[in-house]
Coordinates of C-alpha atoms in Angstrom, one line a residue:
Chain A
M308 CA -46.1 -9.1 -7.3
T309 CA -46.5 -8.0 -3.7
D310 CA -44.0 -5.8 -2.1
K311 CA -42.6 -8.7 0.0
Q312 CA -41.9 -10.7 -3.3
R313 CA -40.4 -7.7 -5.0
E314 CA -38.1 -7.0 -2.1
H315 CA -37.0 -10.7 -2.2
L316 CA -36.3 -10.6 -5.7
K317 CA -34.3 -7.4 -5.5
N318 CA -32.3 -9.0 -2.8
R319 CA -31.7 -12.2 -5.0
I320 CA -30.4 -9.9 -7.8
A321 CA -28.1 -8.0 -5.6
V322 CA -26.7 -11.3 -4.1
V323 CA -26.1 -12.6 -7.7
A324 CA -24.5 -9.2 -8.8
A325 CA -22.2 -9.4 -5.6
W326 CA -21.0 -12.9 -6.7
I327 CA -20.3 -11.7 -10.1
V328 CA -18.3 -8.7 -9.2
A329 CA -16.5 -10.7 -6.6
C330 CA -15.5 -13.3 -9.3
L331 CA -14.3 -10.6 -11.6
F332 CA -12.1 -9.2 -8.9
F333 CA -10.7 -12.4 -7.9
F334 CA -10.2 -13.8 -11.6
P335 CA -6.6 -12.3 -12.2
I336 CA -5.2 -14.0 -8.9
F337 CA -7.4 -17.3 -9.9
W338 CA -5.6 -17.2 -13.5
M339 CA -2.3 -16.7 -12.0
V340 CA -2.7 -19.5 -9.7
L341 CA -4.0 -21.8 -12.6
T342 CA -1.1 -20.6 -14.8
S343 CA 1.4 -21.8 -12.4
F344 CA 0.3 -25.2 -12.9
K345 CA 0.6 -25.1 -16.6
T346 CA 3.6 -26.0 -18.8
E347 CA 5.1 -22.8 -20.6
G348 CA 3.4 -24.0 -23.8
Q349 CA 0.0 -24.3 -22.2
A350 CA 0.4 -20.9 -20.4
I351 CA 0.4 -19.2 -23.7
A352 CA -1.9 -21.3 -25.5
I353 CA -4.8 -19.6 -27.5
P354 CA -7.5 -20.3 -26.9
P355 CA -6.7 -20.4 -23.2
L356 CA -6.8 -23.5 -21.4
L357 CA -9.2 -23.9 -18.5
V358 CA -9.0 -27.7 -18.2
F359 CA -5.3 -29.4 -18.5
E360 CA -3.3 -31.8 -16.7
P361 CA -1.6 -29.8 -13.8
T362 CA 2.0 -29.8 -13.4
L363 CA 4.3 -29.1 -10.3
E364 CA 7.2 -28.6 -12.8
N365 CA 7.4 -24.7 -12.4
Y366 CA 7.6 -25.0 -8.7
T367 CA 10.5 -27.6 -8.6
E368 CA 12.1 -25.7 -11.4
I369 CA 12.3 -22.2 -9.7
Q370 CA 13.4 -23.9 -6.6
E371 CA 16.2 -25.6 -8.6
R372 CA 17.2 -23.1 -11.1
T373 CA 16.8 -19.6 -9.4
N374 CA 17.7 -18.1 -6.3
Y375 CA 14.1 -18.2 -5.2
T376 CA 14.8 -19.4 -1.7
K377 CA 17.5 -16.5 -1.1
F378 CA 14.8 -13.9 -2.0
A379 CA 12.2 -15.5 0.1
I380 CA 14.5 -15.6 3.0
N381 CA 15.3 -11.9 2.4
S382 CA 11.7 -11.0 2.2
I383 CA 11.1 -12.8 5.6
V384 CA 14.1 -11.3 7.3
T385 CA 13.4 -7.9 6.2
A386 CA 9.6 -8.0 6.9
F387 CA 10.0 -9.7 10.3
G388 CA 13.1 -7.9 11.2
G389 CA 11.6 -4.2 10.2
T390 CA 8.4 -5.2 12.1
A391 CA 10.3 -6.3 15.3
L392 CA 12.6 -3.3 15.3
A393 CA 9.4 -0.9 14.9
L394 CA 7.6 -2.8 17.8
L395 CA 10.8 -2.7 20.0
I396 CA 10.9 1.2 19.6
A397 CA 7.1 1.8 19.7
I398 CA 6.0 -0.5 22.5
P399 CA 7.7 1.5 25.4
S400 CA 6.9 4.8 23.7
A401 CA 3.2 4.1 23.0
Y402 CA 2.8 2.8 26.4
A403 CA 4.4 6.0 28.0
M404 CA 2.2 8.2 25.9
A405 CA -1.1 6.2 26.5
F406 CA -0.8 6.1 30.2
N407 CA 1.0 9.5 31.0
T408 CA -0.8 11.6 28.3
G409 CA 0.5 15.2 28.4
R410 CA -0.2 18.3 26.7
W411 CA 1.9 17.6 23.6
T412 CA 0.9 13.9 23.3
K413 CA -1.6 14.4 20.4
D414 CA 0.8 16.9 18.7
I415 CA 3.6 14.3 19.0
L416 CA 1.6 11.7 17.5
M417 CA 0.4 13.9 14.7
W418 CA 3.8 15.0 13.9
M419 CA 4.9 11.3 13.6
L420 CA 2.1 10.6 11.3
S421 CA 3.3 13.5 9.1
T422 CA 6.8 11.8 8.7
K423 CA 4.8 9.1 6.9
M424 CA 3.6 11.6 4.3
L425 CA 7.3 12.2 3.0
P426 CA 7.3 10.6 -0.4
A427 CA 10.1 8.2 -0.8
V428 CA 11.1 9.5 -4.2
G429 CA 11.6 12.9 -2.3
V430 CA 14.5 11.5 -0.1
L431 CA 15.8 9.1 -2.6
M432 CA 19.1 10.6 -3.3
P433 CA 20.1 11.1 0.4
I434 CA 19.2 7.7 1.4
Y435 CA 21.1 6.4 -1.6
F436 CA 24.1 8.4 -0.7
L437 CA 24.0 7.4 2.8
A438 CA 23.6 3.8 2.1
Q439 CA 26.6 3.9 -0.1
K440 CA 28.7 5.9 2.3
T441 CA 27.9 3.6 5.2
G442 CA 28.6 0.5 3.2
L443 CA 24.7 -0.6 3.9
Y444 CA 23.9 -0.4 0.3
D445 CA 22.5 -3.8 -0.7
T446 CA 22.2 -5.4 2.8
K447 CA 19.2 -6.6 4.6
G448 CA 20.1 -4.6 7.5
L449 CA 19.5 -1.4 5.6
L450 CA 16.0 -2.5 4.5
V451 CA 15.4 -3.6 8.1
I452 CA 16.1 -0.3 9.3
I453 CA 14.3 1.6 6.6
Y454 CA 11.2 -0.6 6.8
A455 CA 11.2 -0.2 10.7
L456 CA 11.3 3.7 10.3
M457 CA 8.7 3.7 7.6
N458 CA 6.2 1.8 9.5
L459 CA 6.9 3.2 13.0
P460 CA 4.2 6.2 12.9
I461 CA 1.5 3.6 11.9
V462 CA 2.6 1.1 14.5
M463 CA 2.9 3.9 17.3
L464 CA -0.6 5.1 16.4
I465 CA -2.3 1.9 16.5
L466 CA -0.5 0.7 19.7
F467 CA -1.4 4.1 21.3
N468 CA -5.1 3.3 20.5
Y469 CA -5.0 -0.1 21.8
F470 CA -3.1 0.8 25.2
R471 CA -5.7 3.6 25.7
E472 CA -8.4 1.0 25.9
I473 CA -6.8 -0.6 28.9
P474 CA -8.6 0.3 31.9
K475 CA -6.6 2.6 34.1
E476 CA -7.8 1.4 37.3
I477 CA -6.2 -2.0 36.8
L478 CA -2.9 -0.3 36.6
E479 CA -3.5 2.0 39.6
A480 CA -4.5 -0.9 41.9
S481 CA -1.2 -2.9 40.9
R482 CA 0.8 0.3 41.5
M483 CA -0.7 0.6 45.0
D484 CA 0.7 -2.8 45.5
G485 CA 3.8 -1.7 44.6
T486 CA 4.7 -3.5 41.3
S487 CA 7.7 -2.0 39.5
T488 CA 7.2 -0.4 36.0
Y489 CA 8.8 -3.3 34.4
N490 CA 6.6 -5.9 36.0
E491 CA 3.6 -3.8 35.4
I492 CA 4.2 -3.9 31.6
R493 CA 5.3 -7.5 31.6
Q494 CA 2.4 -8.9 33.7
I495 CA -0.5 -6.6 33.2
V496 CA -0.3 -4.5 30.2
M497 CA 1.4 -7.1 27.9
P498 CA -1.2 -9.9 28.4
L499 CA -4.0 -7.5 27.9
A500 CA -2.5 -5.8 24.8
W501 CA -1.3 -9.0 23.1
G502 CA -4.0 -9.1 20.8
G503 CA -3.4 -5.5 19.5
I504 CA 0.2 -6.0 19.4
A505 CA 0.0 -9.1 17.4
S506 CA -2.3 -7.5 14.8
T507 CA -0.2 -4.4 14.5
A508 CA 2.8 -6.8 13.9
L509 CA 0.6 -8.5 11.1
L510 CA -0.1 -5.2 9.3
S511 CA 3.4 -3.9 9.5
I512 CA 4.5 -7.3 8.0
I513 CA 2.2 -6.8 5.1
L514 CA 3.3 -3.5 4.5
C515 CA 7.0 -4.5 4.5
W516 CA 6.6 -7.7 2.5
N517 CA 4.7 -5.7 -0.5
E518 CA 7.1 -2.7 -0.3
A519 CA 8.5 -2.2 -3.8
F520 CA 10.4 1.1 -4.0
W521 CA 13.1 0.8 -1.7
S522 CA 13.8 -2.8 -2.4
I523 CA 14.3 -2.1 -5.9
V524 CA 16.2 1.1 -5.6
L525 CA 18.4 -0.1 -2.8
T526 CA 19.4 -3.5 -3.6
T527 CA 21.1 -5.3 -6.5
T528 CA 21.4 -8.9 -5.7
D529 CA 22.3 -9.8 -2.1
A530 CA 19.4 -8.3 -0.4
S531 CA 16.8 -8.2 -3.0
T532 CA 13.3 -9.0 -1.7
L533 CA 10.7 -11.0 -3.6
T534 CA 9.1 -7.8 -4.9
A535 CA 12.5 -7.0 -6.4
F536 CA 12.9 -10.6 -7.7
V537 CA 9.5 -10.6 -9.2
A538 CA 10.3 -7.2 -10.9
S539 CA 13.4 -8.8 -12.6
F540 CA 11.1 -10.8 -14.8
Q541 CA 9.9 -7.6 -16.5
A542 CA 12.0 -8.1 -19.5
P543 CA 11.9 -11.2 -21.3
E544 CA 8.4 -11.1 -22.9
G545 CA 6.0 -14.0 -22.8
L546 CA 8.4 -16.7 -22.4
F547 CA 8.2 -17.5 -18.6
W548 CA 4.4 -17.0 -17.9
A549 CA 4.2 -20.1 -16.0
K550 CA 7.2 -19.8 -14.0
V551 CA 6.4 -16.3 -13.2
S552 CA 3.2 -17.3 -11.9
A553 CA 4.6 -20.0 -9.9
V554 CA 7.1 -17.4 -8.2
S555 CA 4.2 -14.9 -7.9
T556 CA 1.8 -17.5 -6.3
L557 CA 4.4 -18.4 -3.7
A558 CA 5.4 -14.7 -3.1
C559 CA 1.7 -13.6 -2.5
A560 CA 0.1 -16.7 -0.8
P561 CA 1.2 -16.1 2.7
I562 CA 0.5 -12.4 2.8
V563 CA -3.0 -12.8 1.1
V564 CA -3.8 -15.3 4.0
F565 CA -2.4 -12.8 6.6
G566 CA -4.6 -10.1 5.0
W567 CA -7.7 -12.3 5.4
L568 CA -6.8 -12.9 8.9
A569 CA -6.3 -9.4 9.8
Q570 CA -9.0 -7.4 7.9
K571 CA -10.5 -5.7 11.0
Q572 CA -7.0 -4.4 12.2
L573 CA -6.2 -3.4 8.8
V574 CA -9.1 -0.9 8.5
Q575 CA -7.9 0.6 11.7
G576 CA -4.1 0.5 10.6
L577 CA -4.7 1.6 7.1
T578 CA -6.7 4.7 8.1
F579 CA -4.5 5.7 10.8
G580 CA -7.2 4.6 13.3
A581 CA -9.6 7.0 11.7
V582 CA -12.0 4.3 10.7
K583 CA -12.8 1.5 13.3
Chain B
M933 CA 5.4 6.3 36.4
N934 CA 7.8 9.2 37.2
P935 CA 8.1 11.7 34.6
T936 CA 11.8 11.1 33.9
L937 CA 10.9 7.5 33.1
V938 CA 8.1 8.7 30.7
R939 CA 10.5 10.9 28.9
W940 CA 13.1 8.1 28.5
L941 CA 10.7 5.8 27.2
Q942 CA 9.3 8.3 24.6
A943 CA 12.5 9.5 23.6
P944 CA 13.6 6.6 21.3
S945 CA 10.7 6.7 18.9
I946 CA 10.8 10.7 18.8
I947 CA 14.6 10.7 18.2
V948 CA 14.7 8.2 15.5
L949 CA 11.7 9.7 13.6
F950 CA 13.3 13.1 13.9
L951 CA 16.4 11.9 12.3
W952 CA 14.7 9.8 9.8
M953 CA 12.7 13.1 8.7
I954 CA 15.2 16.0 9.1
V955 CA 18.5 14.3 7.9
P956 CA 17.3 13.2 4.5
L957 CA 15.0 16.2 4.1
S958 CA 17.9 18.6 4.7
M959 CA 20.2 16.7 2.4
T960 CA 17.6 16.7 -0.3
I961 CA 17.4 20.6 0.0
Y962 CA 21.1 20.8 0.1
F963 CA 21.6 18.7 -2.9
S964 CA 19.1 20.5 -4.9
T965 CA 20.9 23.8 -4.6
I966 CA 24.4 22.5 -5.5
R967 CA 25.9 21.3 -8.9
Y968 CA 26.1 17.6 -8.4
N969 CA 26.2 15.0 -11.1
L970 CA 27.8 11.6 -10.7
L971 CA 29.0 11.8 -14.3
Y972 CA 30.9 15.0 -13.9
P973 CA 32.3 15.0 -10.3
E974 CA 34.5 17.9 -11.0
R975 CA 31.7 20.3 -11.4
T976 CA 30.7 21.5 -7.9
G977 CA 29.4 24.5 -6.1
F978 CA 26.3 26.3 -5.1
I979 CA 24.0 27.2 -8.1
G980 CA 20.8 28.6 -6.2
L981 CA 17.8 27.5 -8.1
Q982 CA 19.2 26.2 -11.4
N983 CA 18.4 22.7 -10.7
Y984 CA 14.8 23.7 -10.1
E985 CA 14.6 25.5 -13.3
F986 CA 16.5 22.8 -15.0
F987 CA 13.7 20.2 -13.6
W988 CA 10.7 22.6 -14.4
T989 CA 11.9 23.3 -18.0
D990 CA 12.6 19.8 -18.8
P991 CA 10.2 19.0 -21.6
S992 CA 9.2 15.9 -19.6
F993 CA 8.1 17.8 -16.7
F994 CA 4.7 19.0 -17.7
P995 CA 3.6 15.8 -19.3
A996 CA 4.8 14.0 -16.1
L997 CA 2.9 16.4 -13.7
L998 CA -0.2 16.1 -15.8
N999 CA 0.1 12.1 -16.0
T1000 CA 0.4 12.3 -12.3
L1001 CA -2.8 14.2 -11.8
V1002 CA -4.7 12.1 -14.4
L1003 CA -3.5 9.1 -12.8
V1004 CA -4.4 9.9 -9.1
G1005 CA -7.8 11.6 -10.3
S1006 CA -9.0 8.8 -12.4
V1007 CA -8.0 6.0 -9.9
L1008 CA -9.8 8.0 -7.2
V1009 CA -12.9 8.4 -9.1
I1010 CA -12.9 4.6 -10.2
T1011 CA -12.1 3.4 -6.7
V1012 CA -14.5 5.4 -4.8
V1013 CA -17.5 4.8 -6.9
L1014 CA -16.9 1.4 -7.5
G1015 CA -16.0 0.9 -3.8
L1016 CA -19.4 2.5 -2.6
A1017 CA -21.4 0.5 -5.3
V1018 CA -19.9 -2.9 -4.2
S1019 CA -20.0 -2.3 -0.4
I1020 CA -23.6 -1.4 -0.5
L1021 CA -24.0 -4.5 -2.7
I1022 CA -22.7 -6.8 -0.1
D1023 CA -24.2 -5.0 2.8
R1024 CA -26.9 -7.5 3.2
P1025 CA -27.0 -11.0 4.9
F1026 CA -26.6 -13.9 2.4
R1027 CA -25.0 -17.1 2.3
G1028 CA -21.3 -17.2 1.2
R1029 CA -20.9 -13.5 2.2
G1030 CA -17.5 -14.3 3.9
I1031 CA -16.3 -15.7 0.7
V1032 CA -17.4 -12.7 -1.4
R1033 CA -15.8 -10.5 1.0
V1034 CA -12.4 -12.4 0.8
M1035 CA -12.5 -12.6 -2.9
L1036 CA -13.2 -8.8 -3.1
I1037 CA -10.5 -7.7 -0.9
S1038 CA -7.6 -10.2 -1.9
P1039 CA -6.2 -8.0 -4.9
F1040 CA -5.3 -5.5 -2.3
F1041 CA -2.8 -7.9 -0.7
I1042 CA -1.0 -8.9 -3.9
M1043 CA 2.4 -7.2 -4.2
P1044 CA 2.6 -4.3 -6.9
T1045 CA 5.2 -5.8 -8.9
V1046 CA 3.2 -9.4 -9.1
S1047 CA 0.0 -7.4 -9.9
A1048 CA 1.8 -5.6 -12.7
L1049 CA 3.0 -8.6 -14.4
I1050 CA -0.3 -10.4 -14.1
W1051 CA -1.8 -7.6 -16.1
K1052 CA 0.9 -7.0 -18.3
N1053 CA 1.6 -10.6 -19.4
M1054 CA -1.5 -12.7 -18.9
L1055 CA -4.3 -10.1 -19.4
M1056 CA -3.1 -7.3 -21.6
D1057 CA -0.5 -9.0 -23.9
P1058 CA -1.8 -8.3 -27.5
N1059 CA -0.9 -11.8 -28.8
N1060 CA -1.4 -14.3 -26.0
G1061 CA -3.4 -12.3 -23.5
L1062 CA -7.0 -13.1 -22.3
F1063 CA -8.2 -9.7 -23.6
A1064 CA -6.7 -10.3 -26.9
F1065 CA -8.4 -13.6 -27.1
F1066 CA -11.9 -12.2 -26.1
A1067 CA -11.3 -9.3 -28.7
N1068 CA -10.7 -12.0 -31.3
V1069 CA -13.7 -13.8 -30.3
I1070 CA -16.1 -10.9 -30.8
G1071 CA -14.1 -10.2 -34.1
A1072 CA -12.4 -7.2 -32.9
T1073 CA -8.9 -6.2 -33.3
P1074 CA -7.0 -6.7 -30.0
I1075 CA -5.8 -3.5 -28.3
E1076 CA -2.1 -3.2 -27.8
W1077 CA -2.7 -1.9 -24.2
L1078 CA 0.7 -0.8 -23.0
Q1079 CA 1.8 0.6 -26.4
D1080 CA -1.7 2.4 -27.4
M1081 CA -3.0 3.4 -24.1
P1082 CA -0.1 3.0 -21.3
L1083 CA -1.7 5.5 -18.9
A1084 CA -4.9 3.8 -19.1
S1085 CA -3.4 0.5 -18.5
I1086 CA -1.9 1.7 -15.5
I1087 CA -4.9 3.2 -14.2
I1088 CA -6.7 0.1 -14.7
M1089 CA -4.0 -2.0 -12.8
V1090 CA -3.9 0.5 -9.7
S1091 CA -7.7 0.7 -9.7
W1092 CA -8.0 -3.2 -9.5
Q1093 CA -5.6 -3.1 -6.6
W1094 CA -7.2 -0.2 -4.7
T1095 CA -10.9 -0.8 -5.2
P1096 CA -10.6 -3.5 -2.6
F1097 CA -9.1 -1.0 -0.3
A1098 CA -12.1 1.2 -0.6
I1099 CA -14.5 -2.0 -0.4
L1100 CA -12.9 -2.9 2.9
I1101 CA -13.2 0.5 4.5
F1102 CA -16.5 1.3 3.4
M1103 CA -17.9 -2.2 4.2
T1104 CA -16.5 -1.7 7.7
S1105 CA -18.1 1.5 8.4
L1106 CA -21.4 0.4 6.9
Q1107 CA -21.7 -2.3 9.6
S1108 CA -22.0 0.5 12.1
Q1109 CA -24.9 2.2 10.2
D1110 CA -28.1 2.6 12.2
Q1111 CA -30.1 -0.2 10.9
E1112 CA -33.4 0.9 12.7
Q1113 CA -33.1 4.4 11.0
K1114 CA -32.9 2.5 7.6
E1115 CA -35.8 0.3 8.3
A1116 CA -37.8 3.3 9.4
A1117 CA -37.1 5.1 6.3
T1118 CA -38.2 2.2 4.2
L1119 CA -41.5 2.0 6.2
D1120 CA -41.9 5.8 5.3
G1121 CA -41.6 4.8 1.7
A1122 CA -38.0 6.2 1.1
G1123 CA -36.7 4.7 -2.0
F1124 CA -33.1 3.3 -2.6
W1125 CA -31.6 6.6 -3.9
S1126 CA -33.1 8.9 -1.3
Q1127 CA -32.0 6.5 1.5
F1128 CA -28.6 6.6 -0.1
R1129 CA -28.4 10.4 -0.3
H1130 CA -29.9 11.3 3.1
L1131 CA -28.6 8.1 5.3
T1132 CA -25.8 6.3 3.7
L1133 CA -23.7 9.0 2.2
P1134 CA -23.7 11.3 5.3
H1135 CA -22.8 8.2 7.3
L1136 CA -19.8 7.5 4.9
A1137 CA -18.5 11.0 4.5
R1138 CA -15.8 10.6 7.0
P1139 CA -14.5 7.2 5.6
I1140 CA -14.8 8.5 1.9
S1141 CA -12.6 11.5 2.7
I1142 CA -10.1 9.3 4.5
V1143 CA -10.0 7.0 1.6
I1144 CA -9.6 9.7 -0.9
L1145 CA -6.6 11.2 1.2
I1146 CA -4.7 8.0 2.0
Q1147 CA -5.1 7.0 -1.7
M1148 CA -3.6 10.3 -2.8
I1149 CA -0.5 9.8 -0.7
F1150 CA -0.1 6.5 -2.1
H1151 CA -0.8 7.2 -5.7
L1152 CA 1.3 10.3 -5.9
A1153 CA 4.2 7.8 -5.2
I1154 CA 3.2 5.1 -7.9
F1155 CA 6.3 3.4 -9.0
A1156 CA 6.5 -0.3 -9.1
E1157 CA 3.6 -0.6 -11.7
I1158 CA 5.3 1.8 -14.1
F1159 CA 8.7 0.4 -13.6
V1160 CA 7.6 -3.2 -14.4
T1161 CA 5.2 -2.5 -17.4
T1162 CA 5.7 0.7 -19.5
G1163 CA 9.1 1.9 -18.2
G1164 CA 7.3 5.3 -18.4
G1165 CA 6.7 4.9 -22.1
P1166 CA 6.2 5.0 -25.0
G1167 CA 8.0 8.2 -24.9
V1168 CA 7.0 9.9 -21.5
Q1169 CA 3.1 9.0 -22.0
S1170 CA 3.0 7.0 -18.6
T1171 CA 5.9 8.7 -16.8
N1172 CA 4.6 10.2 -13.5
L1173 CA 6.6 12.7 -11.3
T1174 CA 8.0 9.8 -9.3
Y1175 CA 9.2 8.0 -12.2
L1176 CA 10.6 10.9 -13.8
I1177 CA 12.8 11.8 -10.7
Y1178 CA 13.7 7.9 -10.5
I1179 CA 15.1 8.4 -14.1
Q1180 CA 16.8 11.6 -13.4
S1181 CA 18.8 9.8 -10.6
Q1182 CA 19.4 6.5 -11.9
Q1183 CA 19.8 7.1 -15.7
A1184 CA 20.9 10.7 -15.8
F1185 CA 22.9 10.5 -12.6
D1186 CA 22.0 14.0 -12.0
V1187 CA 21.6 14.1 -8.0
G1188 CA 21.0 17.9 -8.1
V1189 CA 18.1 17.8 -10.5
A1190 CA 16.6 14.7 -8.9
S1191 CA 16.7 16.4 -5.7
A1192 CA 15.1 19.5 -6.9
G1193 CA 12.3 17.0 -8.3
G1194 CA 12.2 15.6 -4.8
V1195 CA 11.6 18.7 -3.1
F1196 CA 8.8 19.2 -5.3
A1197 CA 7.2 15.9 -4.8
I1198 CA 7.4 16.7 -1.0
I1199 CA 5.5 19.7 -1.5
L1200 CA 2.9 18.3 -3.6
A1201 CA 2.5 15.4 -0.9
N1202 CA 2.4 17.8 1.9
I1203 CA -0.6 19.7 0.5
V1204 CA -2.5 16.6 0.8
A1205 CA -1.0 15.5 4.0
I1206 CA -2.2 18.7 6.0
F1207 CA -5.6 17.7 5.0
L1208 CA -5.2 14.1 6.0
I1209 CA -3.7 14.9 9.3
R1210 CA -6.3 17.1 10.2
A1211 CA -9.0 14.6 9.4
V1212 CA -7.3 11.9 11.5
G1213 CA -6.5 14.3 14.3
K1214 CA -10.2 14.8 14.8
T1215 CA -10.8 11.2 15.6
L1216 CA -7.8 10.8 17.9
T1217 CA -9.1 11.0 21.6
V1218 CA -6.4 12.1 23.8

């Protein structure tokens, strides 16, 4: 075998190995989706069924018999609400910091990041206590506030990085023309930063959507999100595999697609901008 | 912009984050020094470090601390080693690479409660699960995963979710590796391992340290996977610190002791955080 052939063969093996690993990693998800189209009997059949007549029964039943829609709406409201609130606070701040960087800017950003390191369980009791006292316990408003604060440091840091990439000359030119700060943000900065803001929002939505600690601890029925709803299926063993799979598939599908779309921005966001 | 406006624009984010940090933190510290049990509201008063003592001397404390360390350590080793191997494996052009990438990173976007239920029911169930089926096929006795090796089961679930994270980060940073340098090394007869040691690994040094630190922050706080599958048991075999504190607050209703545990968790997380923030700070250009 020549060197070239050997190289070629090695490559071939690597590609086959890559496909096998990918299939192994994806298998649990594939199996969940497949199970959601089985009847409950088929779902627990031994040997496991790969070929069967698919049914949509589970999907119609969870809409009719459970409060699936309510929990889905709660997830949407809290994820989008938390993200919107975080952006509302972060955009002006990140903008001001990026274009008027001062001696303390870096320290402020690093301090903000450090608040993200506070483990949720460390402040469980006070938050629980405050939620009860203010009557916000088990409300969507509470989760919106917590999710916004939880993601604010990351959102600030990514937006700061995006705003930094806007050439300063453009802004200086517009300032010479006497544009007001409000118009400057609206007409020049926002159009340029739009992509960055959208992908920041996407990352924040993903993090809120999959958040499990606060949604389990701070809600009982009214404001429970899909993560908490899915957690409520933990008890009855074995009986509802197909229905749980249907709920899970619906709950995960939008976020997995979001994740695929935002791969690059995710790397930046998840590493706090340290890997680009 | 005039300086006053700059200050006004920055103020909201700084103020809300300051409140978000300082209010719960000082309350936790305060609660941890007083007698405060929801079941015995008549017992009050400052008790110094007694809650801490109670938390430390709880027979569950040491196992929970050990479980936390084993959990974090094992997941780190598995995810970093696997993540490195897989990202190097797919760091070459081939048909369907996009699909392979998507399949590999998908588990990371599955919500933790869902992933816990998939593993608990459809894969690890000793009667109807797939693993039990395969065990029977090869004539072995199915393992009662959550009963017999609860901590290992949690480690597997978490690793399944977080290896994709490592792959995603390593894959991205491998793309910025100098290809010409690699080709030159190949021409000079450098084998795979020496290229890996002298070119790839140094290139990935920073991403690896970032992946380790970020995972540590998240894994110290693992909760949903335990909550949904083992409930910390059998006994305390799969209870970590986060879960132990949760139990103290939700089942024993002891706010004081739970807060003392919370302070402990904060200190532990901050030891990691100092290193992470330093690593991130180096890359931030201001």
